[in-house]
Amino acid sequence: MKDLRYIDNMATLKLHTDLCVGCGLCTTVCPHGVFSLEGPKARIDDLNGCMECGACARNCPVAAISVNPGVGCAAYIISGWIKGKDKASCGGGCC
Amino acid sequence: MKDNLMAFGESAARDLGAPCCCGPASEGDDREMPGYSVCRFVDSFMETPEGAVPVVKTRLERVDHLGTLAARCNVGRSDYRVAPGLYAVGEPTETAPVLVTANYKMSFDAVRRTLSGMNAWLLVVDTKGINVWCAAGKGSFSAEGVAAMVTKTGLTQVVSHRKLILPQLCANGVTAREVKKRCGFRAEFGPLRASDLPGFIQSGLNADAGMRRITFTLKERLELMPVEVSLTGRHLLWLVPALFLLSGVGPGFFSFSQAVLKGVAAWSALFTGILAGAVITPALLPWLPGRAFAVKGALAGLLCGLPFGLFYWNEVGMGSLFALICWLTAVSSYLAMNFTGATPYTSPTGVEHEMKRAIPAQAVAVIVGLIIWLAAPFTG
Ligand code: SF4
Ligand code: SF4
């Protein structure tokens, strides 16, 4: 999104270009247009646009993408601090 | 034989086209089964090799809109589901596309209303009544669930092709190749918004870049507002008596008249903070300076604190006014920070980063405000 940008230099997203087979699935699933295909390989175009949803890493057939996936939700993170990461919930807030 | 009063009442009401005394007239056709009732969104049933499949209406009716409204206002929102399974739209044949969606009623409604005039199958996966995006994030919309529904509905008998169209926003929970492995259907990601489905299908299952990018328009933000307000309202309700009690504390231990005077001011500060954090901040999101939501919220709080301060200028003392503005800014900042969960672009790393800085600042503002508030009656 051009008009709404979140804090820069946060995303844990990494692309291991050597592994990439250029299938283009990451460019399909990413809701923020973070990737593009450049010749036979994918490329990260907009690292700061990444919201760490994990869709790309989950669907990459050769595990060329790594990201620490999660939900960017304060209520969820607070409940994770209190109850531990596995039991976290948004308390009906966002989801 | 319709010789008893009840049956007469029903048939008479149907003849008049009006509901009988006891609620809407029953349709009373051969779809009736003891213990079951036909959902309002079902138009008819069509026969398939796997039995009767409900054909859904593509026009939303008043009950659907009312349900959406209630869900948006957080009434019964966590239990707004449809039965998972296979549905038909129009008159689908064995070559018609199969669209997959969540069994959250609002997701289901969004898909069926957009498909008016088209023929397709709708495979509703059991996501525990949660929308596509959140269900995928929480693991209840998964390749396993999709494959299980394909098997359960006997989809291989109903369609001749082996392709499913998934909503793009489930990709963080559904691994496409895993679906194929489990049930033999190739899973392709369709557009992000249900409203782009007709365009996607008509162009031969091609999504252009616009169909793949998420948006967060003013309209989308405003739709989220009632839920935000009602949730935060519930969380902050305990502050109402607490603020009243705090306002009465003074040299004579507790003064009721002072509690009324200052308590009302404190309540309106709380209300202003909620307004700033849960209404103004979402609405003005792109225009408020700063990237962190806590910063945007604090600025919105100060912005609203200005008219608030002018209004209470001579009502409460200077110190108390300062305390109130501290509080409402903290409330606004906190609520704005919580709005991150409703947005589709905040990364968890970023949210945690901002929380670790913002929560201490908000706490300081509250405590400073509290000290000044309690000290004010003693210092005159
Ligand atoms: S994690 Fe999500 S937002 Fe980030 S690049 Fe991957 S698909 Fe895009
Ligand atoms: S999904 Fe993986 S293999 Fe395919 S283009 Fe992206 S990084 Fe390369």
Short mmCIF file of C-alpha atoms and ligand atoms in Angstrom, two decimals:
data_model
loop_
_atom_site.label_atom_id
_atom_site.label_comp_id
_atom_site.label_asym_id
_atom_site.label_seq_id
_atom_site.Cartn_x
_atom_site.Cartn_y
_atom_site.Cartn_z
CA MET A 1 0.00 0.00 0.00
CA LYS A 2 1.35 3.36 -0.99
CA ASP A 3 -0.67 5.57 1.34
CA LEU A 4 -0.32 3.43 4.46
CA ARG A 5 3.17 2.39 5.47
CA TYR A 6 4.22 0.82 8.72
CA ILE A 7 7.49 1.15 10.65
CA ASP A 8 10.50 0.57 8.38
CA ASN A 9 13.34 -1.92 8.84
CA MET A 10 11.30 -4.36 10.91
CA ALA A 11 10.45 -7.25 8.59
CA THR A 12 12.25 -10.52 9.24
CA LEU A 13 11.75 -11.58 5.62
CA LYS A 14 14.70 -13.15 3.78
CA LEU A 15 14.96 -14.54 0.27
CA HIS A 16 17.60 -17.12 -0.52
CA THR A 17 18.01 -16.43 -4.20
CA ASP A 18 20.29 -19.40 -4.75
CA LEU A 19 17.45 -21.78 -3.87
CA CYS A 20 14.71 -19.97 -5.82
CA VAL A 21 13.40 -21.78 -8.88
CA GLY A 22 11.40 -18.81 -10.16
CA CYS A 23 7.95 -20.37 -9.94
CA GLY A 24 6.45 -16.99 -9.08
CA LEU A 25 4.11 -18.26 -6.39
CA CYS A 26 5.43 -15.72 -3.89
CA THR A 27 4.46 -12.89 -6.24
CA THR A 28 0.97 -14.40 -6.44
CA VAL A 29 0.24 -14.86 -2.76
CA CYS A 30 1.79 -11.70 -1.30
CA PRO A 31 -0.92 -9.11 -0.61
CA HIS A 32 1.63 -6.30 -0.55
CA GLY A 33 3.54 -6.87 -3.77
CA VAL A 34 6.78 -7.41 -1.89
CA PHE A 35 8.22 -9.73 -4.56
CA SER A 36 8.67 -9.50 -8.28
CA LEU A 37 10.14 -11.91 -10.76
CA GLU A 38 13.34 -10.78 -12.38
CA GLY A 39 14.31 -13.20 -15.08
CA PRO A 40 14.51 -16.70 -13.62
CA LYS A 41 14.52 -15.59 -9.98
CA ALA A 42 12.33 -13.80 -7.49
CA ARG A 43 13.49 -10.52 -6.01
CA ILE A 44 12.42 -8.53 -2.96
CA ASP A 45 11.13 -5.19 -4.22
CA ASP A 46 9.60 -3.71 -1.13
CA LEU A 47 10.93 -5.23 2.07
CA ASN A 48 9.29 -2.56 4.23
CA GLY A 49 5.90 -3.41 2.77
CA CYS A 50 6.05 -6.88 4.33
CA MET A 51 3.62 -7.56 7.16
CA GLU A 52 5.15 -10.96 7.98
CA CYS A 53 1.99 -12.93 7.24
CA GLY A 54 4.06 -15.89 6.07
CA ALA A 55 2.02 -16.68 2.95
CA CYS A 56 5.08 -16.58 0.69
CA ALA A 57 7.28 -18.77 2.88
CA ARG A 58 4.47 -21.30 3.39
CA ASN A 59 3.83 -21.67 -0.32
CA CYS A 60 7.35 -21.49 -1.73
CA PRO A 61 7.99 -25.00 -3.08
CA VAL A 62 11.70 -24.98 -2.30
CA ALA A 63 11.74 -23.13 1.04
CA ALA A 64 13.72 -20.26 -0.45
CA ILE A 65 11.94 -17.73 1.75
CA SER A 66 12.23 -17.36 5.48
CA VAL A 67 10.15 -15.09 7.66
CA ASN A 68 9.07 -15.05 11.27
CA PRO A 69 5.32 -15.20 10.67
CA GLY A 70 2.67 -13.90 12.99
CA VAL A 71 -0.20 -11.48 13.40
CA GLY A 72 0.56 -7.81 13.81
CA CYS A 73 -1.99 -7.27 16.54
CA ALA A 74 -1.22 -5.55 19.84
CA ALA A 75 -3.95 -7.39 21.77
CA TYR A 76 -2.60 -10.70 20.48
CA ILE A 77 0.95 -9.84 21.45
CA ILE A 78 -0.11 -8.71 24.94
CA SER A 79 -2.01 -11.94 25.48
CA GLY A 80 1.09 -13.78 24.25
CA TRP A 81 3.18 -11.99 26.89
CA ILE A 82 0.71 -12.94 29.60
CA LYS A 83 -0.38 -16.44 28.66
CA GLY A 84 2.58 -17.56 26.57
CA LYS A 85 2.88 -17.53 22.81
CA ASP A 86 0.91 -20.75 22.18
CA LYS A 87 -2.19 -19.59 24.01
CA ALA A 88 -2.28 -16.06 22.65
CA SER A 89 -5.56 -14.70 21.29
CA CYS A 90 -6.91 -11.36 20.21
CA GLY A 91 -9.75 -11.58 22.68
CA GLY A 92 -12.28 -11.23 19.88
CA GLY A 93 -10.78 -7.90 18.93
CA CYS A 94 -9.48 -8.19 15.43
CA CYS A 95 -10.22 -11.79 14.60
CA MET B 1 -56.64 -32.69 5.50
CA LYS B 2 -56.31 -29.17 6.75
CA ASP B 3 -59.06 -29.41 9.22
CA ASN B 4 -57.36 -28.14 12.30
CA LEU B 5 -57.10 -24.51 13.15
CA MET B 6 -53.34 -24.29 12.92
CA ALA B 7 -53.18 -25.62 9.39
CA PHE B 8 -56.02 -23.36 8.39
CA GLY B 9 -54.23 -20.38 9.86
CA GLU B 10 -51.12 -21.21 7.92
CA SER B 11 -52.78 -21.80 4.60
CA ALA B 12 -54.96 -18.74 4.96
CA ALA B 13 -51.96 -16.63 5.75
CA ARG B 14 -50.15 -17.99 2.72
CA ASP B 15 -53.11 -17.19 0.53
CA LEU B 16 -53.08 -13.65 1.77
CA GLY B 17 -49.33 -13.47 1.31
CA ALA B 18 -48.96 -12.41 4.91
CA PRO B 19 -47.39 -14.12 7.87
CA CYS B 20 -49.73 -15.96 10.18
CA CYS B 21 -50.04 -15.15 13.84
CA CYS B 22 -47.01 -17.14 14.87
CA GLY B 23 -44.21 -15.68 12.78
CA PRO B 24 -43.50 -15.92 9.09
CA ALA B 25 -45.61 -18.30 7.03
CA SER B 26 -43.83 -21.58 6.53
CA GLU B 27 -43.07 -22.48 2.97
CA GLY B 28 -44.40 -25.93 3.64
CA ASP B 29 -43.03 -27.57 0.50
CA ASP B 30 -41.45 -30.99 0.07
CA ARG B 31 -38.06 -29.76 1.28
CA GLU B 32 -39.29 -29.96 4.83
CA MET B 33 -37.67 -32.52 7.05
CA PRO B 34 -38.39 -33.08 10.71
CA GLY B 35 -35.85 -31.31 12.86
CA TYR B 36 -34.38 -29.28 9.97
CA SER B 37 -35.16 -25.87 8.61
CA VAL B 38 -34.07 -24.44 5.29
CA CYS B 39 -31.67 -21.50 5.58
CA ARG B 40 -32.99 -18.19 4.36
CA PHE B 41 -30.19 -17.83 1.83
CA VAL B 42 -31.10 -21.10 0.07
CA ASP B 43 -33.16 -20.65 -3.05
CA SER B 44 -33.69 -24.28 -4.08
CA PHE B 45 -31.93 -27.59 -4.21
CA MET B 46 -30.29 -29.24 -7.21
CA GLU B 47 -29.61 -32.88 -7.72
CA THR B 48 -26.01 -34.03 -8.10
CA PRO B 49 -24.40 -37.46 -8.06
CA GLU B 50 -23.68 -36.74 -4.41
CA GLY B 51 -27.27 -35.90 -3.54
CA ALA B 52 -29.12 -32.63 -3.22
CA VAL B 53 -26.97 -29.49 -3.06
CA PRO B 54 -28.46 -26.19 -1.91
CA VAL B 55 -28.53 -23.42 -4.49
CA VAL B 56 -27.88 -20.11 -2.79
CA LYS B 57 -29.48 -16.78 -3.52
CA THR B 58 -27.10 -14.19 -4.93
CA ARG B 59 -29.08 -11.31 -3.56
CA LEU B 60 -28.72 -10.46 0.09
CA GLU B 61 -31.97 -10.00 1.94
CA ARG B 62 -32.87 -7.94 4.92
CA VAL B 63 -31.98 -10.70 7.39
CA ASP B 64 -28.51 -10.92 5.83
CA HIS B 65 -27.98 -7.18 6.06
CA LEU B 66 -29.28 -7.11 9.62
CA GLY B 67 -26.96 -9.97 10.52
CA THR B 68 -24.02 -8.15 8.96
CA LEU B 69 -24.91 -5.02 10.85
CA ALA B 70 -25.17 -6.91 14.12
CA ALA B 71 -21.87 -8.65 13.50
CA ARG B 72 -20.21 -5.34 12.64
CA CYS B 73 -21.51 -3.95 15.92
CA ASN B 74 -20.03 -6.92 17.72
CA VAL B 75 -23.37 -8.53 18.57
CA GLY B 76 -23.11 -12.29 18.24
CA ARG B 77 -20.10 -11.71 16.06
CA SER B 78 -18.20 -14.76 17.20
CA ASP B 79 -21.07 -17.06 16.26
CA TYR B 80 -22.02 -15.99 12.79
CA ARG B 81 -21.44 -19.10 10.77
CA VAL B 82 -22.93 -21.16 7.98
CA ALA B 83 -22.84 -24.94 7.75
CA PRO B 84 -19.69 -26.08 5.92
CA GLY B 85 -20.17 -28.10 2.75
CA LEU B 86 -20.95 -27.75 -0.93
CA TYR B 87 -23.31 -25.10 -2.28
CA ALA B 88 -24.29 -24.16 -5.81
CA VAL B 89 -24.59 -20.75 -7.41
CA GLY B 90 -26.79 -20.53 -10.51
CA GLU B 91 -26.83 -23.76 -12.48
CA PRO B 92 -23.31 -25.12 -12.29
CA THR B 93 -22.31 -28.09 -14.42
CA GLU B 94 -19.48 -30.51 -13.84
CA THR B 95 -17.07 -28.10 -15.49
CA ALA B 96 -18.03 -25.06 -13.43
CA PRO B 97 -15.31 -23.55 -11.21
CA VAL B 98 -15.15 -24.48 -7.54
CA LEU B 99 -14.65 -21.49 -5.25
CA VAL B 100 -13.51 -22.08 -1.71
CA THR B 101 -14.43 -19.86 1.20
CA ALA B 102 -14.70 -19.76 4.99
CA ASN B 103 -17.85 -20.58 6.90
CA TYR B 104 -18.07 -17.12 8.43
CA LYS B 105 -21.45 -15.84 7.27
CA MET B 106 -20.07 -12.48 6.15
CA SER B 107 -17.40 -14.15 3.98
CA PHE B 108 -20.02 -16.48 2.54
CA ASP B 109 -22.39 -13.56 1.85
CA ALA B 110 -19.63 -11.55 0.19
CA VAL B 111 -18.91 -14.41 -2.20
CA ARG B 112 -22.48 -15.32 -3.14
CA ARG B 113 -23.64 -11.74 -3.69
CA THR B 114 -20.79 -11.08 -6.10
CA LEU B 115 -21.62 -14.15 -8.23
CA SER B 116 -25.04 -13.07 -9.40
CA GLY B 117 -25.69 -14.40 -12.89
CA MET B 118 -22.77 -16.83 -12.77
CA ASN B 119 -22.59 -20.58 -12.38
CA ALA B 120 -20.17 -21.95 -9.83
CA TRP B 121 -19.72 -24.34 -6.95
CA LEU B 122 -19.04 -22.97 -3.53
CA LEU B 123 -17.03 -25.15 -1.19
CA VAL B 124 -17.47 -23.78 2.32
CA VAL B 125 -14.67 -24.99 4.57
CA ASP B 126 -15.12 -25.32 8.31
CA THR B 127 -13.09 -22.42 9.69
CA LYS B 128 -15.02 -22.35 12.97
CA GLY B 129 -17.05 -19.39 11.80
CA ILE B 130 -13.97 -17.18 11.42
CA ASN B 131 -13.23 -15.07 8.34
CA VAL B 132 -10.70 -16.16 5.73
CA TRP B 133 -7.79 -14.00 6.81
CA CYS B 134 -8.03 -14.56 10.55
CA ALA B 135 -8.80 -18.25 10.19
CA ALA B 136 -5.71 -18.74 8.03
CA GLY B 137 -3.61 -16.80 10.53
CA LYS B 138 -4.90 -18.89 13.41
CA GLY B 139 -4.59 -22.23 11.68
CA SER B 140 -8.28 -23.10 11.31
CA PHE B 141 -8.18 -22.53 7.53
CA SER B 142 -5.63 -25.08 6.38
CA ALA B 143 -4.84 -27.43 3.52
CA GLU B 144 -6.01 -30.25 5.74
CA GLY B 145 -9.41 -28.61 6.26
CA VAL B 146 -9.84 -27.89 2.55
CA ALA B 147 -8.95 -31.44 1.58
CA ALA B 148 -11.22 -32.85 4.27
CA MET B 149 -14.16 -30.88 2.86
CA VAL B 150 -13.38 -32.02 -0.68
CA THR B 151 -13.53 -35.62 0.51
CA LYS B 152 -16.58 -35.16 2.69
CA THR B 153 -18.65 -33.54 -0.05
CA GLY B 154 -17.62 -36.11 -2.66
CA LEU B 155 -16.51 -33.30 -4.94
CA THR B 156 -14.75 -35.71 -7.33
CA GLN B 157 -18.18 -37.09 -8.23
CA VAL B 158 -19.71 -33.65 -8.77
CA VAL B 159 -17.12 -31.98 -10.99
CA SER B 160 -15.02 -33.42 -13.78
CA HIS B 161 -12.03 -31.09 -13.35
CA ARG B 162 -9.59 -31.09 -10.44
CA LYS B 163 -9.10 -27.47 -9.58
CA LEU B 164 -10.04 -25.32 -6.59
CA ILE B 165 -9.95 -21.55 -6.43
CA LEU B 166 -8.89 -20.36 -3.00
CA PRO B 167 -9.14 -16.83 -1.70
CA GLN B 168 -5.69 -15.26 -1.85
CA LEU B 169 -5.88 -14.20 1.78
CA CYS B 170 -5.86 -17.79 3.01
CA ALA B 171 -2.35 -18.33 1.63
CA ASN B 172 -0.79 -17.70 5.04
CA GLY B 173 -2.62 -20.77 6.33
CA VAL B 174 -3.14 -22.97 3.28
CA THR B 175 -0.22 -24.54 1.47
CA ALA B 176 -1.46 -25.03 -2.09
CA ARG B 177 0.72 -28.03 -2.91
CA GLU B 178 -0.38 -29.70 0.32
CA VAL B 179 -4.03 -29.53 -0.85
CA LYS B 180 -3.08 -31.29 -4.06
CA LYS B 181 -1.20 -33.94 -2.17
CA ARG B 182 -4.11 -34.64 0.16
CA CYS B 183 -7.09 -34.66 -2.19
CA GLY B 184 -5.79 -34.49 -5.76
CA PHE B 185 -7.25 -31.06 -6.44
CA ARG B 186 -4.91 -28.36 -7.66
CA ALA B 187 -5.36 -25.28 -5.51
CA GLU B 188 -5.00 -21.92 -7.21
CA PHE B 189 -5.15 -18.60 -5.49
CA GLY B 190 -7.92 -16.38 -6.73
CA PRO B 191 -8.31 -12.67 -6.09
CA LEU B 192 -8.02 -11.11 -2.68
CA ARG B 193 -11.49 -9.53 -2.63
CA ALA B 194 -14.67 -11.47 -3.33
CA SER B 195 -15.87 -8.60 -5.51
CA ASP B 196 -13.09 -9.35 -8.01
CA LEU B 197 -14.28 -12.96 -8.50
CA PRO B 198 -16.44 -12.29 -11.59
CA GLY B 199 -13.57 -10.46 -13.30
CA PHE B 200 -11.20 -13.23 -12.32
CA ILE B 201 -13.45 -15.97 -13.69
CA GLN B 202 -14.32 -14.09 -16.87
CA SER B 203 -10.66 -13.48 -17.68
CA GLY B 204 -9.98 -17.21 -17.56
CA LEU B 205 -8.82 -17.31 -13.95
CA ASN B 206 -6.30 -14.52 -14.24
CA ALA B 207 -5.81 -11.94 -11.54
CA ASP B 208 -4.19 -8.64 -12.41
CA ALA B 209 -1.92 -6.90 -9.92
CA GLY B 210 -4.77 -4.80 -8.54
CA MET B 211 -6.72 -7.91 -7.60
CA ARG B 212 -3.74 -9.15 -5.60
CA ARG B 213 -3.01 -6.05 -3.54
CA ILE B 214 -4.63 -5.38 -0.24
CA THR B 215 -6.26 -2.03 0.42
CA PHE B 216 -7.40 -0.30 3.56
CA THR B 217 -9.71 2.40 2.37
CA LEU B 218 -11.66 4.87 4.46
CA LYS B 219 -14.78 2.76 3.94
CA GLU B 220 -13.01 -0.39 5.12
CA ARG B 221 -11.67 1.44 8.15
CA LEU B 222 -15.04 2.91 9.04
CA GLU B 223 -16.66 -0.53 8.86
CA LEU B 224 -14.30 -1.73 11.56
CA MET B 225 -15.05 1.14 13.87
CA PRO B 226 -18.19 -0.11 15.68
CA VAL B 227 -16.39 -3.31 16.71
CA GLU B 228 -13.42 -1.30 17.94
CA VAL B 229 -15.59 1.04 19.96
CA SER B 230 -17.73 -1.68 21.48
CA LEU B 231 -14.71 -3.77 22.42
CA THR B 232 -12.78 -0.93 23.95
CA GLY B 233 -15.92 0.34 25.62
CA ARG B 234 -16.30 -2.99 27.38
CA HIS B 235 -12.68 -3.05 28.48
CA LEU B 236 -12.75 0.46 29.86
CA LEU B 237 -16.11 0.25 31.62
CA TRP B 238 -14.55 -0.30 35.02
CA LEU B 239 -12.90 3.10 34.71
CA VAL B 240 -16.27 4.83 35.02
CA PRO B 241 -16.79 4.13 38.76
CA ALA B 242 -13.04 4.25 39.39
CA LEU B 243 -12.73 7.75 37.98
CA PHE B 244 -15.72 8.89 40.01
CA LEU B 245 -14.19 7.63 43.25
CA LEU B 246 -10.78 9.10 42.44
CA SER B 247 -12.40 12.44 41.72
CA GLY B 248 -13.97 12.67 45.16
CA VAL B 249 -10.71 12.25 47.10
CA GLY B 250 -9.80 15.51 48.80
CA PRO B 251 -8.80 17.15 52.09
CA GLY B 252 -12.10 16.07 53.71
CA PHE B 253 -11.34 12.43 52.71
CA PHE B 254 -14.18 12.19 50.17
CA SER B 255 -16.39 14.92 48.82
CA PHE B 256 -19.44 13.91 46.89
CA SER B 257 -19.96 17.29 45.24
CA GLN B 258 -16.33 17.34 44.13
CA ALA B 259 -16.72 13.78 42.83
CA VAL B 260 -19.65 14.88 40.71
CA LEU B 261 -17.89 17.94 39.34
CA LYS B 262 -14.54 16.35 38.62
CA GLY B 263 -15.94 12.90 37.90
CA VAL B 264 -17.99 14.18 35.01
CA ALA B 265 -14.92 15.96 33.64
CA ALA B 266 -12.94 12.73 33.98
CA TRP B 267 -15.66 10.78 32.20
CA SER B 268 -15.71 13.17 29.31
CA ALA B 269 -11.90 12.91 29.14
CA LEU B 270 -12.24 9.14 28.93
CA PHE B 271 -14.89 9.48 26.26
CA THR B 272 -12.73 11.94 24.31
CA GLY B 273 -9.81 9.50 24.54
CA ILE B 274 -11.93 6.66 23.17
CA LEU B 275 -13.21 8.90 20.41
CA ALA B 276 -9.67 9.92 19.49
CA GLY B 277 -8.18 6.44 19.63
CA ALA B 278 -10.95 4.26 18.24
CA VAL B 279 -12.72 6.63 15.86
CA ILE B 280 -10.52 9.58 14.83
CA THR B 281 -7.31 7.58 14.50
CA PRO B 282 -8.77 4.86 12.22
CA ALA B 283 -10.56 7.48 10.13
CA LEU B 284 -7.54 9.76 9.70
CA LEU B 285 -4.98 6.94 9.62
CA PRO B 286 -3.12 7.91 6.42
CA TRP B 287 -3.03 11.60 7.33
CA LEU B 288 -1.88 11.41 10.94
CA PRO B 289 1.89 11.86 11.07
CA GLY B 290 4.14 9.03 12.26
CA ARG B 291 4.30 5.36 11.42
CA ALA B 292 3.71 3.87 14.87
CA PHE B 293 0.02 3.64 15.78
CA ALA B 294 0.75 4.71 19.35
CA VAL B 295 2.20 7.95 17.98
CA LYS B 296 -0.73 8.53 15.64
CA GLY B 297 -3.10 7.86 18.55
CA ALA B 298 -1.27 10.20 20.90
CA LEU B 299 -1.40 12.97 18.28
CA ALA B 300 -5.10 12.35 17.71
CA GLY B 301 -5.52 12.50 21.49
CA LEU B 302 -3.76 15.85 21.72
CA LEU B 303 -5.80 17.10 18.78
CA CYS B 304 -9.01 16.23 20.58
CA GLY B 305 -7.53 17.44 23.84
CA LEU B 306 -7.44 20.97 22.44
CA PRO B 307 -11.20 21.57 22.27
CA PHE B 308 -11.55 19.53 25.44
CA GLY B 309 -9.10 21.84 27.24
CA LEU B 310 -10.85 24.97 25.97
CA PHE B 311 -14.19 23.64 27.14
CA TYR B 312 -12.96 22.79 30.64
CA TRP B 313 -10.64 25.80 30.92
CA ASN B 314 -12.45 27.38 33.87
CA GLU B 315 -14.25 24.30 35.10
CA VAL B 316 -11.49 22.37 36.79
CA GLY B 317 -8.12 23.70 37.93
CA MET B 318 -5.10 23.95 35.66
CA GLY B 319 -3.44 20.93 37.26
CA SER B 320 -6.52 18.78 36.93
CA LEU B 321 -6.93 19.81 33.33
CA PHE B 322 -3.35 18.81 32.63
CA ALA B 323 -3.98 15.45 34.29
CA LEU B 324 -7.07 14.87 32.16
CA ILE B 325 -5.22 15.62 28.95
CA CYS B 326 -2.44 13.23 30.01
CA TRP B 327 -5.05 10.53 30.51
CA LEU B 328 -6.99 11.03 27.35
CA THR B 329 -3.79 11.08 25.31
CA ALA B 330 -2.67 7.83 26.92
CA VAL B 331 -6.08 6.22 26.32
CA SER B 332 -6.10 7.35 22.71
CA SER B 333 -2.56 6.14 22.13
CA TYR B 334 -3.29 2.76 23.70
CA LEU B 335 -6.46 2.23 21.71
CA ALA B 336 -4.79 3.28 18.49
CA MET B 337 -2.06 0.76 19.21
CA ASN B 338 -4.73 -1.90 19.58
CA PHE B 339 -6.11 -0.96 16.20
CA THR B 340 -3.00 -2.57 14.65
CA GLY B 341 -4.83 -5.89 14.92
CA ALA B 342 -7.58 -4.71 12.62
CA THR B 343 -5.27 -3.42 9.91
CA PRO B 344 -3.88 -5.53 7.09
CA TYR B 345 -0.38 -4.10 6.97
CA THR B 346 1.25 -4.17 10.41
CA SER B 347 4.03 -6.69 10.94
CA PRO B 348 4.20 -8.45 14.32
CA THR B 349 7.85 -7.45 14.69
CA GLY B 350 6.89 -3.82 14.16
CA VAL B 351 3.94 -3.99 16.55
CA GLU B 352 6.08 -5.51 19.28
CA HIS B 353 8.74 -2.89 18.64
CA GLU B 354 6.29 -0.05 19.04
CA MET B 355 4.58 -1.61 22.07
CA LYS B 356 7.82 -1.96 23.98
CA ARG B 357 8.32 1.78 23.63
CA ALA B 358 4.76 3.02 23.79
CA ILE B 359 3.39 1.11 26.79
CA PRO B 360 5.94 2.57 29.24
CA ALA B 361 5.22 6.06 27.87
CA GLN B 362 1.48 5.53 28.23
CA ALA B 363 1.96 4.25 31.76
CA VAL B 364 4.02 7.31 32.68
CA ALA B 365 1.31 9.60 31.32
CA VAL B 366 -1.34 7.80 33.37
CA ILE B 367 0.70 7.86 36.58
CA VAL B 368 1.75 11.50 36.22
CA GLY B 369 -1.89 12.36 35.55
CA LEU B 370 -2.98 10.38 38.59
CA ILE B 371 -0.52 12.10 40.92
CA ILE B 372 -1.55 15.55 39.74
CA TRP B 373 -5.24 14.65 39.87
CA LEU B 374 -5.02 13.41 43.45
CA ALA B 375 -2.77 16.25 44.57
CA ALA B 376 -4.88 19.02 43.01
CA PRO B 377 -7.57 19.25 45.74
CA PHE B 378 -4.88 19.51 48.42
CA THR B 379 -2.89 22.24 46.73
CA GLY B 380 -5.99 24.28 46.01
S1 SF4 C 1 5.29 -12.49 4.62
FE1 SF4 C 1 3.35 -11.90 3.67
S2 SF4 C 1 3.57 -9.69 3.34
FE2 SF4 C 1 5.62 -10.48 3.74
S3 SF4 C 1 6.43 -10.89 1.72
FE3 SF4 C 1 5.55 -12.79 2.44
S4 SF4 C 1 3.50 -12.78 1.64
FE4 SF4 C 1 4.24 -10.68 1.46
S1 SF4 C 2 7.93 -19.07 -4.39
FE1 SF4 C 2 10.05 -19.61 -3.90
S2 SF4 C 2 10.82 -20.64 -5.72
FE2 SF4 C 2 8.93 -19.62 -6.32
S3 SF4 C 2 9.64 -17.66 -7.14
FE3 SF4 C 2 9.18 -17.32 -4.98
S4 SF4 C 2 11.10 -17.67 -3.91
FE4 SF4 C 2 11.34 -18.50 -5.96
#
